[in-house]
XYZ file of C-alpha atoms in Angstrom:
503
model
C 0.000 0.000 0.000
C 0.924 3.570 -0.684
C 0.197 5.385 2.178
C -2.427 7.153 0.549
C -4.648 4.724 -1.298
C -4.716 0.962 -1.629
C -3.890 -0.952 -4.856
C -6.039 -3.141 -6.657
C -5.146 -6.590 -5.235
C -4.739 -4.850 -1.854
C -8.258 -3.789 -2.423
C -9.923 -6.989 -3.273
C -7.879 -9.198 -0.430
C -9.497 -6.157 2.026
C -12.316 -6.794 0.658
C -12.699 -10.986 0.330
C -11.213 -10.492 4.183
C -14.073 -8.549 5.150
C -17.134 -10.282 3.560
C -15.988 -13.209 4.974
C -15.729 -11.841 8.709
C -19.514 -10.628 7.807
C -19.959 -14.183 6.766
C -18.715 -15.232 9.872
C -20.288 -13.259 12.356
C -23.537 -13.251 10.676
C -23.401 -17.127 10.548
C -22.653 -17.218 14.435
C -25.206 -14.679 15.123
C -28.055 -16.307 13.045
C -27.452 -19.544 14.665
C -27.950 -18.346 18.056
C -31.307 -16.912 17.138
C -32.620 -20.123 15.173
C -30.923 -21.517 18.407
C -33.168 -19.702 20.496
C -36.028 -20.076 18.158
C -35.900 -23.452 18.490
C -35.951 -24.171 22.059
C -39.276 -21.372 22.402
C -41.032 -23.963 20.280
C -41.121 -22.801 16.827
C -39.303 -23.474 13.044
C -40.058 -20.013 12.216
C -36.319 -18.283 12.152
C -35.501 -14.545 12.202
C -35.409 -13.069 8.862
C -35.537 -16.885 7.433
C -35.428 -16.498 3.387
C -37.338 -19.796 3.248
C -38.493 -22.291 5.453
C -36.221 -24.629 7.633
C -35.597 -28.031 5.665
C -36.672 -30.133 8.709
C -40.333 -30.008 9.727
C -39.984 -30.409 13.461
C -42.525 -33.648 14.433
C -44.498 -32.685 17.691
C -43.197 -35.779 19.374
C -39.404 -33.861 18.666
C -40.280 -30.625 20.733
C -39.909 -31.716 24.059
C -36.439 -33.098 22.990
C -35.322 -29.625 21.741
C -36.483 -27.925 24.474
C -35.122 -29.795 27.079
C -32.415 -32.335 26.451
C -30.641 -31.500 22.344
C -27.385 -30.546 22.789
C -26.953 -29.114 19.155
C -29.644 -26.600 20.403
C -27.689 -25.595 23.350
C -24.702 -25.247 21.414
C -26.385 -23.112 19.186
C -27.801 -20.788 22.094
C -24.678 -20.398 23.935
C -21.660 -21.313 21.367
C -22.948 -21.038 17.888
C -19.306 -21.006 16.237
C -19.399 -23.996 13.159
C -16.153 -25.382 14.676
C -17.606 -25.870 18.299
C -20.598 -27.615 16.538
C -21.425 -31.170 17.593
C -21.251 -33.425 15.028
C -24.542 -35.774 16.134
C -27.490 -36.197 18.072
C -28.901 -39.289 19.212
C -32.474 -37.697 20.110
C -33.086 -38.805 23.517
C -36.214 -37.179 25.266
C -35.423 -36.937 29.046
C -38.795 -36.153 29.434
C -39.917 -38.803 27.796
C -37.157 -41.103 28.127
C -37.360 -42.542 24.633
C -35.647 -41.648 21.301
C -37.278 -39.168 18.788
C -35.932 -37.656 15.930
C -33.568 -34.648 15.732
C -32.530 -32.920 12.796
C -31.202 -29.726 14.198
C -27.916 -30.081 12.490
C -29.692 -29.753 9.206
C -31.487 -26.683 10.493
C -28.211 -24.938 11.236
C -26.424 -25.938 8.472
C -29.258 -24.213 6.135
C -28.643 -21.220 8.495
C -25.308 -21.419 7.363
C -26.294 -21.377 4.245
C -28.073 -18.498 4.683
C -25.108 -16.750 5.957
C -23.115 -17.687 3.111
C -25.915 -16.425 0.392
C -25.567 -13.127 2.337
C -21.859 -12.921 2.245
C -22.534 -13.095 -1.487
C -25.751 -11.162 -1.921
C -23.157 -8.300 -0.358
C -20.410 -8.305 -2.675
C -22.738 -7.906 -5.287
C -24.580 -5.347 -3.939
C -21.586 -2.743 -3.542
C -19.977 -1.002 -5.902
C -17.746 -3.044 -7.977
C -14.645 -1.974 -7.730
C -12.345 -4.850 -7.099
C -10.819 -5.467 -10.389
C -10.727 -1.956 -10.692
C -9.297 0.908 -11.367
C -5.905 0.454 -10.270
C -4.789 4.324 -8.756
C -1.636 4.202 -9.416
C -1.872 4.983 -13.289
C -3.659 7.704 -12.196
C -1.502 9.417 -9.893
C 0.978 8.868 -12.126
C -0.806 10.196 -14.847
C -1.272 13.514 -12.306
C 2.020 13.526 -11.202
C 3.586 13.606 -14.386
C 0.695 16.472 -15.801
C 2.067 18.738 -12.913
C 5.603 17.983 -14.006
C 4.305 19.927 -16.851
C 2.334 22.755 -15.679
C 5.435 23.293 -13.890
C 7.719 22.871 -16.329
C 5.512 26.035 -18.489
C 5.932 28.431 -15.412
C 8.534 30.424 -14.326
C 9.814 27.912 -12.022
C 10.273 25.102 -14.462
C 12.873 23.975 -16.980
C 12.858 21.422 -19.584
C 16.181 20.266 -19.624
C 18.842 22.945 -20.431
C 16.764 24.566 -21.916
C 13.908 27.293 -20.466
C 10.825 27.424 -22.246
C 9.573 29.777 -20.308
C 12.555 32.444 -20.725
C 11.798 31.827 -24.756
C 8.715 32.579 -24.539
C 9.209 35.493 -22.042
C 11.460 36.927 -24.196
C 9.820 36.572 -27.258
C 6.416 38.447 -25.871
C 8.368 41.251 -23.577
C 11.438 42.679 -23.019
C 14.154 42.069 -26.015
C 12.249 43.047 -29.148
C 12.108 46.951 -29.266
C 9.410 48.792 -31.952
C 11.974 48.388 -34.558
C 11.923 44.835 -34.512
C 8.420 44.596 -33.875
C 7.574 46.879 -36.977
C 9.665 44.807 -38.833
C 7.910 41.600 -37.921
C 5.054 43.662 -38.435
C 5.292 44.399 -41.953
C 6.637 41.144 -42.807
C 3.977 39.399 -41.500
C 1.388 41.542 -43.299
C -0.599 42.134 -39.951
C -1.265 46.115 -38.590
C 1.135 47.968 -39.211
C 0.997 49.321 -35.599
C 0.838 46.286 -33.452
C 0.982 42.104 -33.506
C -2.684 42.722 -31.675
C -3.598 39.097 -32.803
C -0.698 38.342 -33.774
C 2.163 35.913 -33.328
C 4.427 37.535 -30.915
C 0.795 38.510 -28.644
C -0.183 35.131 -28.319
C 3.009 32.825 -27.216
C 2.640 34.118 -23.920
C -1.687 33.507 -23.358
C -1.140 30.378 -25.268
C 1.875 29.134 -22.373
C -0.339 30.424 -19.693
C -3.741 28.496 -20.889
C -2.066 25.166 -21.841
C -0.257 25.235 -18.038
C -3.846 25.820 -16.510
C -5.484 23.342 -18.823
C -2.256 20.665 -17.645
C -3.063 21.777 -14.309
C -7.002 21.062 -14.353
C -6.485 17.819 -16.334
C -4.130 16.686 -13.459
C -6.980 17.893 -10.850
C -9.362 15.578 -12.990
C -7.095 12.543 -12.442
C -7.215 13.362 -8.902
C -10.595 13.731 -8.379
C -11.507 10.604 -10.088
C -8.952 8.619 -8.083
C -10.035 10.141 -5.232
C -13.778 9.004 -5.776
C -12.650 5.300 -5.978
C -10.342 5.690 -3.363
C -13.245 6.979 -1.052
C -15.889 4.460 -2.027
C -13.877 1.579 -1.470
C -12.471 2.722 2.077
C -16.371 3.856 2.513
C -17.224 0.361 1.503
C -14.622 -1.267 3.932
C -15.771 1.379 6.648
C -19.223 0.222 5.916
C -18.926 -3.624 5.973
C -16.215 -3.308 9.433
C -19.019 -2.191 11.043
C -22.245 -4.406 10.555
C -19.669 -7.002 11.579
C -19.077 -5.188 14.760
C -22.530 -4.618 15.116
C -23.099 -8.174 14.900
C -21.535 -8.662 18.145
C -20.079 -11.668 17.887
C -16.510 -12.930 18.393
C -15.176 -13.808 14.777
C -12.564 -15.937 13.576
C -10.473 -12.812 11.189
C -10.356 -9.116 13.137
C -11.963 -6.773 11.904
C -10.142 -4.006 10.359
C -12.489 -0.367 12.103
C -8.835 1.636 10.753
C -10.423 3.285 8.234
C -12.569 6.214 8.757
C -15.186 6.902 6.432
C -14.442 9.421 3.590
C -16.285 12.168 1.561
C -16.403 10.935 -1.642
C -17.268 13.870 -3.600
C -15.073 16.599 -3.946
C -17.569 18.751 -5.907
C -17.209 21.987 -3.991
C -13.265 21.987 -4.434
C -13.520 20.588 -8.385
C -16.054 23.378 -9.045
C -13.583 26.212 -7.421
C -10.306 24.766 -9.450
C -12.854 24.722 -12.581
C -14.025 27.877 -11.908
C -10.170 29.700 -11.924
C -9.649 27.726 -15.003
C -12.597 29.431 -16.615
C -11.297 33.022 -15.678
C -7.538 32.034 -17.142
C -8.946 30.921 -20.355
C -11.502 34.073 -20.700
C -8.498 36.866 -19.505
C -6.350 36.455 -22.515
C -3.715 38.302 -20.322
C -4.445 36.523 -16.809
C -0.759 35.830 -16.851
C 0.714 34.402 -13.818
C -2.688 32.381 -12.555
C -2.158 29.085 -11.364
C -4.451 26.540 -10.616
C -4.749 25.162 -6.588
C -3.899 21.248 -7.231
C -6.332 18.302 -5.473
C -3.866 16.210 -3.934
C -3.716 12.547 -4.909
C -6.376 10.499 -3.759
C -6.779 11.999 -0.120
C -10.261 12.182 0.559
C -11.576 14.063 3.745
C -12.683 12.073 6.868
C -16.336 12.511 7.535
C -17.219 13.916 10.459
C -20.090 12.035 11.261
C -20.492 8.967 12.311
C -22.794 5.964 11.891
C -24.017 4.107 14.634
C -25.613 0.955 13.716
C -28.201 -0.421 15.678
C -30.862 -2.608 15.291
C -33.737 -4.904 17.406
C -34.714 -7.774 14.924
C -32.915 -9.843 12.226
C -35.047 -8.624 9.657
C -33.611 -4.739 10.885
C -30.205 -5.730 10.119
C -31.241 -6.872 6.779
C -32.516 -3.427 6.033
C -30.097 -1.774 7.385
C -27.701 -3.684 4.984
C -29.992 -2.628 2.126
C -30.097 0.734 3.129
C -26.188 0.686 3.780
C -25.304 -0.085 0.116
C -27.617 2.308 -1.377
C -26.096 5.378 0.342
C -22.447 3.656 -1.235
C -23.950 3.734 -4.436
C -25.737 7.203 -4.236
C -22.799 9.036 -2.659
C -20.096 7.180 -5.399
C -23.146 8.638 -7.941
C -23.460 12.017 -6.413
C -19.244 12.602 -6.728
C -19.630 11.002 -10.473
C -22.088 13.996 -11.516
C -20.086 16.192 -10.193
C -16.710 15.023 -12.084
C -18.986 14.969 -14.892
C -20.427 18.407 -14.269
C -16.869 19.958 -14.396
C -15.210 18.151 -17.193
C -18.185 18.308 -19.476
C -18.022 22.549 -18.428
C -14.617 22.750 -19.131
C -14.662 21.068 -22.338
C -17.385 23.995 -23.381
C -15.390 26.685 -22.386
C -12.358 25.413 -23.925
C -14.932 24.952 -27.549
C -15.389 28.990 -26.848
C -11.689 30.457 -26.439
C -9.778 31.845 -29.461
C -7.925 28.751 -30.678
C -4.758 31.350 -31.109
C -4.610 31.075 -27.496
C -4.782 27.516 -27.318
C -2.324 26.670 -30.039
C -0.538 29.824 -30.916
C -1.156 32.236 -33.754
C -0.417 30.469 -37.330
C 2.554 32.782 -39.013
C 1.713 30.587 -42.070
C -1.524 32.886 -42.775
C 0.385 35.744 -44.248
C 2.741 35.939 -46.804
C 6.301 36.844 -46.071
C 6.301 39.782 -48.762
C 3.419 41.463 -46.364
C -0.010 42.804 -47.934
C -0.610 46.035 -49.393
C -1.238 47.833 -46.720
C 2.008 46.500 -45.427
C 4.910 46.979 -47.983
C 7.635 45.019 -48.103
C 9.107 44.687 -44.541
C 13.194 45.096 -45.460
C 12.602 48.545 -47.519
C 11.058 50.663 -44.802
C 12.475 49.084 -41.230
C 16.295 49.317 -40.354
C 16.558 46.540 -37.334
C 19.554 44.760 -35.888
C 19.553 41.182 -37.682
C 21.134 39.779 -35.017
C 17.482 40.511 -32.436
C 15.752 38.513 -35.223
C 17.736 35.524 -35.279
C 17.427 35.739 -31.330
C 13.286 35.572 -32.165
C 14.402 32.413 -34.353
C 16.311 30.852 -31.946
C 13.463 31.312 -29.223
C 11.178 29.867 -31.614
C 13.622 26.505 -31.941
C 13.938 26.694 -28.408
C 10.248 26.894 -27.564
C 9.532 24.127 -30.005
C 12.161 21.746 -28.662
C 10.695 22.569 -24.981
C 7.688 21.827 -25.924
C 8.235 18.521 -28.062
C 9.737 17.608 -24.949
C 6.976 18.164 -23.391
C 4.927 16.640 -25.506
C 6.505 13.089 -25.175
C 6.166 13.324 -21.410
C 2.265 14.136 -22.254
C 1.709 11.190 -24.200
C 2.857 9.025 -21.195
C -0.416 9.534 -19.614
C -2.481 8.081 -22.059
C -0.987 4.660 -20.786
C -3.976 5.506 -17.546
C -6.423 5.750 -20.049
C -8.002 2.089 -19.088
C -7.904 3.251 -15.351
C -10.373 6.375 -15.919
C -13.556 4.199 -15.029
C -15.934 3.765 -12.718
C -17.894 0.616 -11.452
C -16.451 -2.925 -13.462
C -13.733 -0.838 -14.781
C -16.396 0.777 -17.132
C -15.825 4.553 -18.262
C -18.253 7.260 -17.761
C -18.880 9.651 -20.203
C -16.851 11.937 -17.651
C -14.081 9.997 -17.706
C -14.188 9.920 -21.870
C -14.137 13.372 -21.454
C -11.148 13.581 -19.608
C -9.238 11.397 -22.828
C -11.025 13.804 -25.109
C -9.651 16.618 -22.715
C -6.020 15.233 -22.554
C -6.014 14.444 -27.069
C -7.072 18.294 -27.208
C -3.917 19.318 -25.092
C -1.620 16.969 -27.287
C -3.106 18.272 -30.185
C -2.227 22.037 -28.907
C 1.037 21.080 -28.263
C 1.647 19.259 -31.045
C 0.483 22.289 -32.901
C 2.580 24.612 -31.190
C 5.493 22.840 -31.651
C 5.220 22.956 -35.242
C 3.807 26.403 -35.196
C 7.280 27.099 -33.601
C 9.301 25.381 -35.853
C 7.789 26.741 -38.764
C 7.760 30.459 -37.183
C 11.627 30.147 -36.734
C 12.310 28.949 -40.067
C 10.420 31.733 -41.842
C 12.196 34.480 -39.373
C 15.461 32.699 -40.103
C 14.737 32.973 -44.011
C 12.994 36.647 -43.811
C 16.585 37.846 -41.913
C 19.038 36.242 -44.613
C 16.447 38.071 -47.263
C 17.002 41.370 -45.305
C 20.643 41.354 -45.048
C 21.245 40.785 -48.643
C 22.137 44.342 -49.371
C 23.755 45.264 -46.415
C 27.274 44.065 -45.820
C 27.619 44.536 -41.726
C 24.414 43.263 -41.338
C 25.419 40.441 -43.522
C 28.814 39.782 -41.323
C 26.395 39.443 -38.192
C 24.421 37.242 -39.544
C 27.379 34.769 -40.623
C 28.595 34.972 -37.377
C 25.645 33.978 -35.699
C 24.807 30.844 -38.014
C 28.221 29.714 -37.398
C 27.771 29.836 -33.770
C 24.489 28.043 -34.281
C 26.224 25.636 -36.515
C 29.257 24.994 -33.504
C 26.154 24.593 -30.921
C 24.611 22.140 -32.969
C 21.277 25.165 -32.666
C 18.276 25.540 -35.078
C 18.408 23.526 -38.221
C 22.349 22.392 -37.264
C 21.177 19.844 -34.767
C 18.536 21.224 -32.604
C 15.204 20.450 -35.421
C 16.450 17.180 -35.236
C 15.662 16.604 -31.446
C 12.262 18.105 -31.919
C 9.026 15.428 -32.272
C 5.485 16.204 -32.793
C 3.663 13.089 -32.859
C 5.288 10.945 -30.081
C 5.007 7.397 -29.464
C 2.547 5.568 -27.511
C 3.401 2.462 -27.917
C 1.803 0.401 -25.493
C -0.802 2.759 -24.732
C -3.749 1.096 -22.879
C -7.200 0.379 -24.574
């Protein structure tokens, strides 16, 4: 076990352990009252789901009621291994032999018990052959990696995709350049309002948050089978206990009962995720992260307590319907959020999602926008710096990219009861291929952006012989570094493998 959350085959041993101390204690405790039954005269058993197999003969009573030892055991002992193994049916009252099939009575009680044990693990949510949490929390842990990795904080590597980017949209590219750029690109002459350079930054800043809430979404779905199945644990610990019987395995009371839904903390981490992707410049906003699979303790507690047989029985029934309704009740939630997520994400300007496309304009400008060389004087040496931020960016973000792909190996873990998927959990995969798709699109949007600003600057330098001289002298650096097309585009990958990926 983790710590935190119990694997699968940890799960299912808990589980199999605790339906059979139910088993046990309800077989003990049934016995006693058909034990007691019994010897007040009567056939008719507590909460009996048929009748008993042996039709008691009057001539039999006085024998149970006065001289069977099975009966005794059964009122005072009632455990299957202190059972006698006979009786010979002698009536001290009437001091002659009568038939006594008790045994058979108790053994159907056992029966009984057993059907229980079963009718049980039916009756709770399935979750023993699945999920296993693991793949999720790995799946989270590697999708905070990321959202990390795309602030301020984080590195990929050697090299910073954050100070490319931050470089690229502030500081380092004065009007000059940006007029240039301008004109080149054949956007307002004025501004990149819409532009490429205005959108690397809002496009770093809603792909972290979206990382960020998809890892939430892992969490709260591991968190909701975590819950159940300690609530289901919780739940069966204690009818044994409230059996009151002494049982042949413990039973394990360690674990407190949980909240299973987390809908009021999923709808406040939605909620910021909303405001990043409508403020195009909400730079800086980070998400609050759900812990793995920690679920709250509830604070109230469940007393059991019942008068008859038949009580139990509905408090059993009533037991497994507030497992299933409260495992439902965090489901609609996690359902709630991802599907209004997925709409606000349909609404955003995709140029914020996947950066701007350069490819849309022509590198001669438009007409409003003459050609970009003959009216700009810029230092060539800032634009290859925008080209190199653009390789670097791209190779961050390919690297990125591959460590995204890793998580669709969870994807056969985001399910519910019988390891079946909700269409929440369908629409976290859905959610996770849109965020590969982004990133596989801005890694190409990248690439292509530094190639173009690479091949605009050795166009502009043509007729101008110390701006030529710079420019040499930065490709041969590149070339030495192994930077740009002299190594780097090598190392950069936009459709990663996934082999092994789970179906």
């Amino acid at each position: 076990m983790t710590g935190k959350y119990m694997s699968g085959s940890e799960y299912s041993a808990s589980l199999s352990a605790a339906l059979n101390s139910y088993w046990q204690a309800l077989e003990v405790r049934w016995t006693k009252e058909a034990g007691k039954t019994l010897y007040g005269g009567t056939a008719a058993v507590p909460a009996a789901p048929e009748p008993v197999r042996w039709q008691v003969p009057p001539d039999s009573w006085r024998h149970l009621t006065t001289a069977c030892k099975v009966v005794a055991w059964a009122m005072n002992d009632g455990t299957p291994e202190n059972r006698p193994n006979e009786c010979d049916g002698w009536s001290v009252p009437d001091a002659r032999y009568v038939e006594c099939k008790a045994l058979d009575v108790f053994r159907q009680v056992g029966d009984w018990a057993w059907a229980k044990r079963e009718q049980l693990s039916r009756a709770v949510p399935d979750l023993a052959a699945g999920p296993e949490l693991s793949f999720l929390e790995e799946a989270h842990g590697t999708l905070r990696s990321i959202g990390v990795a795309m602030r301020s904080e984080g590195s990929v590597g050697d090299h910073a995709l954050t100070g490319a980017v931050d470089r690229m949209a502030i500081g380092q590219n004065d009007n000059a350049n940006r007029a240039w750029l301008t004109g080149w690109t054949g956007l307002a002459a004025n501004s990149l309002k819409g532009g490429f350079l205005s959108t690397v930054k809002p496009t770093l800043v809603n792909q972290a948050a979206l990382c960020d809430w998809l890892a939430s979404c892992y969490s709260v779905r591991g968190t909701v089978i975590h819950a159940t199945r300690n609530n289901i644990l919780n739940v069966i610990g204690h009818l044994t206990r409230e059996l009151g019987e002494v049982i042949v395995t413990p039973v394990d009371l360690s674990k407190p009962k949980l909240v299973v839904s987390y809908a009021s903390q999923v709808w406040t981490i939605a909620q910021i995720t909303f405001e990043v992707l409508k403020n195009v410049g909400a730079v800086g906003t980070v998400l609050g992260l759900v812990d793995f699979a920690l679920g709250k303790s509830d604070s109230v507690t469940t007393e059991y307590k019942y008068a008859q047989m038949s009580d139990f029985f509905a408090l059993v029934d009533t037991s497994v319907r507030t497992l299933h309704s409260e495992m439902d009740s965090a489901e609609a939630e996690y359902a709630k959020a991802v599907n209004a997520i997925n709409a606000a994400i349909a609404s955003v300007d995709r140029t914020t999602l996947e950066l701007y496309d350069i490819t849309q304009h022509s590198p001669d400008g438009d007409d409003s926008d003459p050609n970009a060389s003959a009216r700009f004087a810029v230092d060539v040496n800032v634009v290859l710096q925008i080209a190199q931020d653009c390789y670097e960016a791209a190779e961050g973000y390919s690297q990125l990219l591959n460590k995204l792909a890793t998580t669709s190996y969870s994807d056969g873990q985001l399910a519910g009861r019988g390891l079946t998927p909700i269409a929440a959990d369908q629409g976290v995969i859905e959610l996770r291929e849109d965020i590969e798709s982004f990133f596989s699109t801005t890694t190409t949007r990248y690439l292509t952006a530094a190639d173009r600003i690479k091949a605009a600057a050795k166009l502009y330098v043509q007729n101008d012989e110390a701006q030529r001289e710079r420019y040499n002298k930065t490709i041969s650096e590149w070339r030495k570094l192994g930077l740009g097309e002299f190594g780097q585009r090598n190392r950069i990958d936009t459709d990663p493998d996934k082999e092994g990926v789970q179906n």
